Short mmCIF file of C-alpha atoms and ligand atoms in Angstrom, two decimals:
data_model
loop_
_atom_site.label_atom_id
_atom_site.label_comp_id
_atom_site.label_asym_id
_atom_site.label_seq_id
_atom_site.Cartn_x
_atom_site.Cartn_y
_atom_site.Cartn_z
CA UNK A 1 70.64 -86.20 -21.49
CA UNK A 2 70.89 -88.76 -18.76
CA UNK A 3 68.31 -91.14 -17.49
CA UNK A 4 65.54 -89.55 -16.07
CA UNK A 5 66.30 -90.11 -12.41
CA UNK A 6 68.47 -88.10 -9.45
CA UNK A 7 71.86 -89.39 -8.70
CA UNK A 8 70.98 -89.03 -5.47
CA UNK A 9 67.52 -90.51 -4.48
CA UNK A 10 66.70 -92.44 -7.86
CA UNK A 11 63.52 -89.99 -7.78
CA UNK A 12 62.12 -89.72 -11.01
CA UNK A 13 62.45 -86.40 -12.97
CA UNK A 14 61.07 -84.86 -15.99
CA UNK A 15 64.11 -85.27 -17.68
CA UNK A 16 65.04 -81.22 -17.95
CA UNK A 17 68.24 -80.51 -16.45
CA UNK A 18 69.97 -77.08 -16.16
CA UNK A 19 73.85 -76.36 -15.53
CA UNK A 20 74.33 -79.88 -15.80
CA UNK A 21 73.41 -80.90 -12.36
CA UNK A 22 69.57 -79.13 -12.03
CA UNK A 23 66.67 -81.31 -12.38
CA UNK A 24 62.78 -81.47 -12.36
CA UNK A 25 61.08 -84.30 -10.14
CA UNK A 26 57.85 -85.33 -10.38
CA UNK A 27 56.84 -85.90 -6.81
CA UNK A 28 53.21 -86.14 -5.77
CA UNK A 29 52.24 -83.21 -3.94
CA UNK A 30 51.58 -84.47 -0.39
CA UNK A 31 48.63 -85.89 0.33
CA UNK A 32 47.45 -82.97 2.94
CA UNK A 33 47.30 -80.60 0.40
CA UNK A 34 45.36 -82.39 -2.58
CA UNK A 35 43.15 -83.29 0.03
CA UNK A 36 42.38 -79.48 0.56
CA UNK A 37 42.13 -78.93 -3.16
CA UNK A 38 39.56 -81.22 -3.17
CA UNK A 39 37.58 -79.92 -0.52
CA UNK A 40 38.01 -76.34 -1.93
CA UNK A 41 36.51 -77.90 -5.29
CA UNK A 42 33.76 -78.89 -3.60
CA UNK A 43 33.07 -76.13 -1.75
CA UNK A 44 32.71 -73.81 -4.78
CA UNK A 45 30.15 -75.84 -5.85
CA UNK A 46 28.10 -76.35 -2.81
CA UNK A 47 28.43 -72.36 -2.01
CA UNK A 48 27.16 -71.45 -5.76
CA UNK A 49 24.68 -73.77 -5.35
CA UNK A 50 23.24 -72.16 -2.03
CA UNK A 51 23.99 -68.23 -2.62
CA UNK A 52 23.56 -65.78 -5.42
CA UNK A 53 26.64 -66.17 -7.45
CA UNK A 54 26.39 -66.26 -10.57
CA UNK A 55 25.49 -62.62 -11.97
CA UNK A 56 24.58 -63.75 -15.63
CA UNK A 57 21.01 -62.97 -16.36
CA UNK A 58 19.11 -66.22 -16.33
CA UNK A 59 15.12 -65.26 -17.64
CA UNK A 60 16.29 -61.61 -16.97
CA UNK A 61 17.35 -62.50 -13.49
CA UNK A 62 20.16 -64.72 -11.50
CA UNK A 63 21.26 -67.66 -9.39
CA UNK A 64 19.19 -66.87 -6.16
CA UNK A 65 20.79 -69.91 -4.42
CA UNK A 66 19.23 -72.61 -2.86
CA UNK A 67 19.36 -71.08 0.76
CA UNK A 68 20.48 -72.00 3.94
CA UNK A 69 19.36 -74.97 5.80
CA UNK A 70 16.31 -72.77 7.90
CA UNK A 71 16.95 -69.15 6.79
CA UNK A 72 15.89 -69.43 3.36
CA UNK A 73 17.70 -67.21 -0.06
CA UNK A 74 20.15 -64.98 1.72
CA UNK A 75 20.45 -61.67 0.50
CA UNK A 76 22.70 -58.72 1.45
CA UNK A 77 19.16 -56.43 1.62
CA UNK A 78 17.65 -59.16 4.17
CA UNK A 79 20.46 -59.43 5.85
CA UNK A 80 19.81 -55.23 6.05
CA UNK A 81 16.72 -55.23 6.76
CA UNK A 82 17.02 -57.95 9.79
CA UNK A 83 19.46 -54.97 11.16
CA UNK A 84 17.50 -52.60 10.84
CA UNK A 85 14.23 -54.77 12.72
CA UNK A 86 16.59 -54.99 15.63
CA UNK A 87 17.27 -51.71 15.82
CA UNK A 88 13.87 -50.70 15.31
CA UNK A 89 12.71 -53.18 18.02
CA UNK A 90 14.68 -51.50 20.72
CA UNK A 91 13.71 -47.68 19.54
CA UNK A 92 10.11 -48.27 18.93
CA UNK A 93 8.93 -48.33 22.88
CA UNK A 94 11.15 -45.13 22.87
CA UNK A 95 9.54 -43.66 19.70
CA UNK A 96 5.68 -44.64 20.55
CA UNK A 97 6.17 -43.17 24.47
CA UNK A 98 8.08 -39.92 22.57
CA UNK A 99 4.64 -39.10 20.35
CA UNK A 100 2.07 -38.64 23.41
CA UNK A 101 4.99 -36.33 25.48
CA UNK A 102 5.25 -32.69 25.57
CA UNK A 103 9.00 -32.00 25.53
CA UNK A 104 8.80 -31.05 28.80
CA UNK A 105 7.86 -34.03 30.13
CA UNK A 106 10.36 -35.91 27.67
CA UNK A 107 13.03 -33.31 29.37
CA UNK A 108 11.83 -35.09 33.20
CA UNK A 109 12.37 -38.21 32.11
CA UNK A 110 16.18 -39.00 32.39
CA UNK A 111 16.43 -41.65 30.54
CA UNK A 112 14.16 -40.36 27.61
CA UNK A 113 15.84 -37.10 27.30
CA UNK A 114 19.33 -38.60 27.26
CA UNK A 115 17.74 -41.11 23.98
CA UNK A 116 16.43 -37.81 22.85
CA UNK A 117 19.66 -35.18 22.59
CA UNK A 118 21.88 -38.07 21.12
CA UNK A 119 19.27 -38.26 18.20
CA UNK A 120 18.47 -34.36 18.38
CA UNK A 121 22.55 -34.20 17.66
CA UNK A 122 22.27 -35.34 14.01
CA UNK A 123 18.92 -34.33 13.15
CA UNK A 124 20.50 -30.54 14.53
CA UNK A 125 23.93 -31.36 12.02
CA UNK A 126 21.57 -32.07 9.35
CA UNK A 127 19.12 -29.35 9.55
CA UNK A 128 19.96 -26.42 12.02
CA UNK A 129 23.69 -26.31 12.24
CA UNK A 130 24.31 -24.66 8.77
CA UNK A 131 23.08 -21.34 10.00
CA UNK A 132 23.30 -22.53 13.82
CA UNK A 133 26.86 -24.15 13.75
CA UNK A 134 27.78 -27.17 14.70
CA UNK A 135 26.88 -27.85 18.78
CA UNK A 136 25.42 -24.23 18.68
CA UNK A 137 28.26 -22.28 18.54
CA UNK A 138 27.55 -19.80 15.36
CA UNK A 139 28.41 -19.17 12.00
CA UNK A 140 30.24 -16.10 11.63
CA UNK A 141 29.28 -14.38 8.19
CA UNK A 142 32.16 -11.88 7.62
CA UNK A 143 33.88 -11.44 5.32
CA UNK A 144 31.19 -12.63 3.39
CA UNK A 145 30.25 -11.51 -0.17
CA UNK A 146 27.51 -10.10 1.56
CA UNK A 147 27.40 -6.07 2.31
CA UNK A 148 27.66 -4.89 6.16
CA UNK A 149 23.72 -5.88 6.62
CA UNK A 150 24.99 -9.48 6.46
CA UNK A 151 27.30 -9.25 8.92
CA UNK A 152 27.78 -11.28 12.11
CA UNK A 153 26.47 -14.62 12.81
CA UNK A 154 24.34 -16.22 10.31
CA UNK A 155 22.12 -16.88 13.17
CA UNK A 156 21.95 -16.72 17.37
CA UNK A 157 24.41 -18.75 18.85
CA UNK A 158 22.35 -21.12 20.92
CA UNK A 159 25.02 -22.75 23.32
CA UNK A 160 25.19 -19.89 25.70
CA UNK A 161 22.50 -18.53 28.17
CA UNK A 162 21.51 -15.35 26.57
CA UNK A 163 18.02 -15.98 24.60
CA UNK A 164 15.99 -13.61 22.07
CA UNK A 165 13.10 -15.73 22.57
CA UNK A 166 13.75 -17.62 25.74
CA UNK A 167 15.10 -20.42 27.04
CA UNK A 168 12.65 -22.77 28.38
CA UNK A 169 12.50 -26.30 26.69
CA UNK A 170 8.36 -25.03 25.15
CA UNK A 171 9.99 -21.73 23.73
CA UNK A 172 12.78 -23.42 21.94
CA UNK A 173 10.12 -26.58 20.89
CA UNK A 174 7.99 -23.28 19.99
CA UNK A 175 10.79 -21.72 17.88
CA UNK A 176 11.70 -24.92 16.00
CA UNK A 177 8.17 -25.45 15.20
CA UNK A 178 6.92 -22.12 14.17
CA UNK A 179 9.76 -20.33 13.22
CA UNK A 180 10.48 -16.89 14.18
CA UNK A 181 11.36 -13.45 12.68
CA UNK A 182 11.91 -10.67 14.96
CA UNK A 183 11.06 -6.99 13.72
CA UNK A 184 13.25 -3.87 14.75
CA UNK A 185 11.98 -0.90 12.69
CA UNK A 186 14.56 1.32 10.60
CA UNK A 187 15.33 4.71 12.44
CA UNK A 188 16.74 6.37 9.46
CA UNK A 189 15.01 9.94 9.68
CA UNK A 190 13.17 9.30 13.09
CA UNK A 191 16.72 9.67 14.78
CA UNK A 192 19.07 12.15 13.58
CA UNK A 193 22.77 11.02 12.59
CA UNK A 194 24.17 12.32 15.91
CA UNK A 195 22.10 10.53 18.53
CA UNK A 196 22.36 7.21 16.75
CA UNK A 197 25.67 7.87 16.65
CA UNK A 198 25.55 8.53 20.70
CA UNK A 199 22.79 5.47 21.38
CA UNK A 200 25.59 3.26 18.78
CA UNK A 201 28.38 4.36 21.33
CA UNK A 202 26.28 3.56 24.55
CA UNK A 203 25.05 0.07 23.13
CA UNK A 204 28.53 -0.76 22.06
CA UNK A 205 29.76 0.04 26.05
CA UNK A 206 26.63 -2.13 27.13
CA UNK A 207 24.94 0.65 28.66
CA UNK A 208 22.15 1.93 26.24
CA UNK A 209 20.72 2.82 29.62
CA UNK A 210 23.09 5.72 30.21
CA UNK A 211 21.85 7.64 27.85
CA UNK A 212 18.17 9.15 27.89
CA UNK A 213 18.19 9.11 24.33
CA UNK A 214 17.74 5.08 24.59
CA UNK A 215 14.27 5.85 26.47
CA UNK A 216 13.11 9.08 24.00
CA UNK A 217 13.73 7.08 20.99
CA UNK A 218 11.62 4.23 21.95
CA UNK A 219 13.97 1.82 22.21
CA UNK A 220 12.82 1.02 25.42
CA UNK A 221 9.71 -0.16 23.96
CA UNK A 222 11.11 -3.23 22.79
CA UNK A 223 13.95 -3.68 24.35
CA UNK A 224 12.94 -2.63 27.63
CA UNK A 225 13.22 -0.22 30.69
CA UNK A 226 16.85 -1.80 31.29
CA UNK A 227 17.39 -2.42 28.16
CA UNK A 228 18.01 -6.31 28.55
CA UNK A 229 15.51 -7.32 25.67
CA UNK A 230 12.22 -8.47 26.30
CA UNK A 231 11.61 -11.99 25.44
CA UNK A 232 7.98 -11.41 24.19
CA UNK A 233 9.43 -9.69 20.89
CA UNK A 234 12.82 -11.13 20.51
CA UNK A 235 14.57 -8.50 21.08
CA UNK A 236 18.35 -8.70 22.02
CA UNK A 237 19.52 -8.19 25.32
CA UNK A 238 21.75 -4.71 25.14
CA UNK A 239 23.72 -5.21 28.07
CA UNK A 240 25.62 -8.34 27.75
CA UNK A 241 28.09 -7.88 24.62
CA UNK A 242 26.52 -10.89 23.27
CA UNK A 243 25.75 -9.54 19.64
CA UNK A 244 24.30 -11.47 16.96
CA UNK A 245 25.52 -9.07 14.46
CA UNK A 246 28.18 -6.63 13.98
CA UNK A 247 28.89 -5.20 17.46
CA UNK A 248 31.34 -2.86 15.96
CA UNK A 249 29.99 1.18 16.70
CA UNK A 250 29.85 0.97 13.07
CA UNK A 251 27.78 -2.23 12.87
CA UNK A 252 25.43 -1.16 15.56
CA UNK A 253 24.65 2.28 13.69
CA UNK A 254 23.85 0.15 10.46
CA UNK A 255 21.53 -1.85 12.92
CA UNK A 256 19.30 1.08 14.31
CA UNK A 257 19.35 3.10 11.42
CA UNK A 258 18.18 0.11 9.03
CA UNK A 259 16.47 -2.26 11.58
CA UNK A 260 16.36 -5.82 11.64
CA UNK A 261 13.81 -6.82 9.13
CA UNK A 262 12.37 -3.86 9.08
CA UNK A 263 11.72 -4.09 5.38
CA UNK A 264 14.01 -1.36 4.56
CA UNK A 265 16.99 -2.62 1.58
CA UNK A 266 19.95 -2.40 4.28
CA UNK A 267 17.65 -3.50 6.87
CA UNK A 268 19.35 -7.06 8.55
CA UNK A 269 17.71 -10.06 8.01
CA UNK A 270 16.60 -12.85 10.60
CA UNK A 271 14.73 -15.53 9.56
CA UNK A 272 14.30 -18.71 11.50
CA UNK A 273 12.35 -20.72 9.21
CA UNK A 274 9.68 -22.48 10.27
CA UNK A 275 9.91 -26.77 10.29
CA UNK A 276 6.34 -27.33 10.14
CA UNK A 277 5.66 -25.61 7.60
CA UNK A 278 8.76 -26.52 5.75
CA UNK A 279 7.47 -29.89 6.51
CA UNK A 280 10.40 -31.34 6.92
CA UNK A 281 10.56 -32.46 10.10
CA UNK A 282 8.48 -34.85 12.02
CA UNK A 283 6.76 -33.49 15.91
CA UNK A 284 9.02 -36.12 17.45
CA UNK A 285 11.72 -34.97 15.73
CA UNK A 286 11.03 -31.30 16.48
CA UNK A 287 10.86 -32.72 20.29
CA UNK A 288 13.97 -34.24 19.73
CA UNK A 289 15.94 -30.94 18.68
CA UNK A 290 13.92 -29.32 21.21
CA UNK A 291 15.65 -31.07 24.15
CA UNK A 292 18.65 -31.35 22.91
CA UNK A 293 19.07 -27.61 22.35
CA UNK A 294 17.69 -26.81 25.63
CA UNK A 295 20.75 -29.11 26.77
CA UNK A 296 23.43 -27.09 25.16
CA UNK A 297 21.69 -24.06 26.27
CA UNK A 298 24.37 -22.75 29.08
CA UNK A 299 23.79 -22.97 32.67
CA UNK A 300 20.75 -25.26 32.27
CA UNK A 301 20.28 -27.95 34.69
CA UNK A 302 22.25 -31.19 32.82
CA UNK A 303 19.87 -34.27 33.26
CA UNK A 304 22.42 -36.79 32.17
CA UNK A 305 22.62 -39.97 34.24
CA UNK A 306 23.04 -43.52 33.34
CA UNK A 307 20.78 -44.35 29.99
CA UNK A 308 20.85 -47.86 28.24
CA UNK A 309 23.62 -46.69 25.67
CA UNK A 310 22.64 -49.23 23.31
CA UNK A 311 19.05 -47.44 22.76
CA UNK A 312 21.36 -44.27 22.49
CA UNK A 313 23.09 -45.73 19.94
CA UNK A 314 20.06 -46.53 17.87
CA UNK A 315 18.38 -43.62 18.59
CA UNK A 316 21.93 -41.78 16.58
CA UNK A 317 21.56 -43.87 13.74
CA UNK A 318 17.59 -43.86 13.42
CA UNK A 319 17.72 -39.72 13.33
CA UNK A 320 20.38 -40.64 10.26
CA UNK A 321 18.14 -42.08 7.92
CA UNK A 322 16.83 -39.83 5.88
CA UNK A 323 12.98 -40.85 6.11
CA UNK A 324 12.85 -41.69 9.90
CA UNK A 325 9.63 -41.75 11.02
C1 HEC B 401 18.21 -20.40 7.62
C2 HEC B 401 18.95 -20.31 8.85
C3 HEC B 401 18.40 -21.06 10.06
C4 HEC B 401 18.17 -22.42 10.18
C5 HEC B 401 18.35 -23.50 9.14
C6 HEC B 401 17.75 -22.62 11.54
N1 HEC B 401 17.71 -21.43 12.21
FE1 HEC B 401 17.20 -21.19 14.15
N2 HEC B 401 17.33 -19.18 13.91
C7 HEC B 401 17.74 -18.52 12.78
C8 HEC B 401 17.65 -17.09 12.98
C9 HEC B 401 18.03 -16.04 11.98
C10 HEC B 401 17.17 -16.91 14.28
C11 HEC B 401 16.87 -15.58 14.97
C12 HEC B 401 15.48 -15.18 14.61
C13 HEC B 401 15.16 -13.80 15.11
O1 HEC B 401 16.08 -13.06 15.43
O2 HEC B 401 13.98 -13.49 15.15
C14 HEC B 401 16.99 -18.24 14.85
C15 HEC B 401 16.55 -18.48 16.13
C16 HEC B 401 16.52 -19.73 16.73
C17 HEC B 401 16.22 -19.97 18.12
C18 HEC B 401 15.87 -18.92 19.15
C19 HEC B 401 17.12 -18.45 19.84
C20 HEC B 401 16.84 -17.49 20.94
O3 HEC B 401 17.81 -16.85 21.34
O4 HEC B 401 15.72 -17.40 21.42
C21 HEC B 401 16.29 -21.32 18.33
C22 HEC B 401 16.06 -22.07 19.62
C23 HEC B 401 16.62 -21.92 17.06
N3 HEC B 401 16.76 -20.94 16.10
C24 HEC B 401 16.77 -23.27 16.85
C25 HEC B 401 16.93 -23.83 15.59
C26 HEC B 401 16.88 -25.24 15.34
C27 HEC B 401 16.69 -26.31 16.39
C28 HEC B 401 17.05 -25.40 14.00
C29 HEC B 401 17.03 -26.69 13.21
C30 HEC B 401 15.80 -27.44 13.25
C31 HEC B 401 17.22 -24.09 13.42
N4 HEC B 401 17.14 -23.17 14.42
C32 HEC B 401 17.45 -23.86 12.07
C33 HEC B 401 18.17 -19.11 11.62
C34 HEC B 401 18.09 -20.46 11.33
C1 HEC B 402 10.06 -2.64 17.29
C2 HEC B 402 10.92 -3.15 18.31
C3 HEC B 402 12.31 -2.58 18.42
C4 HEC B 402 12.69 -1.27 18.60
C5 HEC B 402 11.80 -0.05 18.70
C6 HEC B 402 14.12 -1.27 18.71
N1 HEC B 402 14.62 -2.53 18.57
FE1 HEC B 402 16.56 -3.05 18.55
N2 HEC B 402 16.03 -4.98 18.16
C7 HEC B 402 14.75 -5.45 18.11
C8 HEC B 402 14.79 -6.87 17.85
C9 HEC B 402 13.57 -7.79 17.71
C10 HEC B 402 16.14 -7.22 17.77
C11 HEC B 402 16.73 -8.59 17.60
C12 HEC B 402 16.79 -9.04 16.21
C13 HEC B 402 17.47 -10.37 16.08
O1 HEC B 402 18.47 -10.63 16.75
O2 HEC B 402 16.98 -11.15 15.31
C14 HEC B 402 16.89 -5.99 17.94
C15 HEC B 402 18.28 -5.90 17.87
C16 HEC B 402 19.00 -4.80 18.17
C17 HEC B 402 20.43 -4.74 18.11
C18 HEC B 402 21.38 -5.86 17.69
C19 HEC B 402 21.87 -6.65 18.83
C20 HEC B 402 22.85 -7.71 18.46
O3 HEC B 402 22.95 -8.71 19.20
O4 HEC B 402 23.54 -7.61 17.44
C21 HEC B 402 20.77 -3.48 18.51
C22 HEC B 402 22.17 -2.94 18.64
C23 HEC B 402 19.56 -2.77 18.79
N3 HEC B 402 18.49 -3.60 18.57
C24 HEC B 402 19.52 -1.47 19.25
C25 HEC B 402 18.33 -0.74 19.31
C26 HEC B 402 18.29 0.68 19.66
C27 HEC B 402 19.47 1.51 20.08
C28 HEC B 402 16.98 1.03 19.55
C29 HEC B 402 16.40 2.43 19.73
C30 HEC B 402 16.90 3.41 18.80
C31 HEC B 402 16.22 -0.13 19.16
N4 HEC B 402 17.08 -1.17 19.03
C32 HEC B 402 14.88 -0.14 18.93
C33 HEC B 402 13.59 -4.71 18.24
C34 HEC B 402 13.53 -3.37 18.41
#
């Protein structure tokens, strides 16, 4: 052990020394950096004092902090909440002008209607695209667990231009809002096996027309003189290949000869339910889905200029809250 100093500078050291020649100094750290260790042990205090830090229960609750200077206690919910007012300040003309409109005249209103389908998108995710699919498209069922009466889409596809019910924006607000459940009766034992089997085989070609045994079996009744569905009763258009369910010959025997909720056990089943009575959605929101399924609805006139895309924007995130409205 030497004196406890460096050769070199005469710095003092702590008097270790390794491999003969190592040693410890005890330099001041520079003056720069205690001052910043300082400041940092200030800080902590002053920001304990003014949030909610300390999560120890004091009288079964905890250090609400002092505030800030003009804003009062901050909170992570107030701080929510003020969010939330700011988005709800720029919907709420939107929302008050939405509950006196028919969707009609919500659809003539550009900017409305463009507010409208970007909200309609996720309340249609949320509620109408598990049998729908997402955008409209269709959920194909096969291959389901389900026998043959299940077979098909779970439901019409609704982006295309071919409607049970109809297309105009008060028949789809109608749909949403009452629900709908078209009736084809079961022509087991009215129709013998062979001329369903010929009607199956014209329907499947798209021409139940050219055969007369689409008119004497009074399919025409429903379905109509030319057999493209009459929009009164739902019933599918026959000449267009667009089929909801199995469009197979197969499948479209199983259809006339059980029906479409006919009430017969292999009859096929189409329910749309109804969202009033389900009460689960709101009129505005029913608007809402309204227009923006008219919008995906093919060849439909697409209303879509310039809208103030930060009232878009909120309108997409107020249809995600559960409770809206
Ligand atoms: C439980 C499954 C189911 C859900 C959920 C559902 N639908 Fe439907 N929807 C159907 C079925 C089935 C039909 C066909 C009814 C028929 O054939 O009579 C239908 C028919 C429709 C039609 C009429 C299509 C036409 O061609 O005329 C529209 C529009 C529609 N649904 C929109 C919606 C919207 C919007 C929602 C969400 C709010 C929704 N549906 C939720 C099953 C569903
Ligand atoms: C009482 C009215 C009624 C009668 C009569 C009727 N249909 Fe239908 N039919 C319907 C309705 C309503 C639908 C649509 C059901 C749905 O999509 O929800 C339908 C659907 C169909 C489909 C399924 C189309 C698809 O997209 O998958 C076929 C096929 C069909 N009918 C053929 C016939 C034939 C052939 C006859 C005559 C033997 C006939 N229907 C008689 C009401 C009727």
């Amino acid at each position: 052990m030497s004196e406890n100093h460096n050769s070199a500078g005469g710095v003092p050291t702590t008097g270790h020394v390794w491999d003969d020649d190592l040693g410890d100094f005890v330099n001041q750290p520079p003056k720069w950096w205690m001052l910043g260790l300082t400041a940092s042990a200030i800080w902590v205090v002053v920001y304990f004092a003014m949030y909610p830090s300390i999560p120890v229960a004091i009288n079964g609750s905890y250090w609400h902090g002092l505030g800030l200077p003009g804003s009062g206690q901050w909170t992570a919910i107030k701080e929510l909440a003020a969010d939330q007012k700011a988005l709800d300040d720029v919907r709420q003309p939107y929302e008050d002008k939405l509950k006196a409109m028919t969707p009609a005249q919500i659809l003539a209103d550009a900017n409305l209607s463009e507010y409208v389908a970007r909200s309609g998108k996720v309340l249609f995710s949320d509620n109408c695209a598990a049998c729908h699919g997402q955008n409209g498209i269709g959920t194909k069922q096969e291959g389901s667990k389900f026998a043959q009466r299940e077979q098909g889409y779970m439901a019409p596809i609704l982006n295309d231009d071919d409607w049970l019910y109809g297309g105009d924006i008060d028949t789809i607000y109608e749909t949403i809002s009452g629900g709908r459940q078209g009736m084809m009766v079961a022509h087991e034992g009215m129709v013998s096996d062979a001329d369903i089997d010929t009607l199956a085989n014209a329907v499947a070609k798209g021409e139940p027309t050219s055969t007369p045994l689409f008119a004497a079996s009074g399919c025409t009744a429903c379905h109509g003189e030319d057999g493209k569905g009459m929009h009164a009763m739902g019933s599918a258009n026959l000449t267009d290949k667009i089929w909801r369910f199995d469009g197979s010959v197969e499948g479209i025997k199983q259809t006339i000869k059980y029906g479409v909720n006919s009430g017969n056990p292999n009859a096929r089943i189409a329910i749309m339910p109804n969202f009033t009575e389900a009460g689960k959605l709101s009129a505005v929101e029913m608007k809402k889905l309204a227009v923006y399924v008219y919008k995906f609805g093919g060849g439909q006139p697409s209303a879509a200029p310039e809208a103030a895309p930060v009232a878009a924007d909120a309108a997409a995130s107020a249809a995600s809250e559960p409770a809206a409205q």
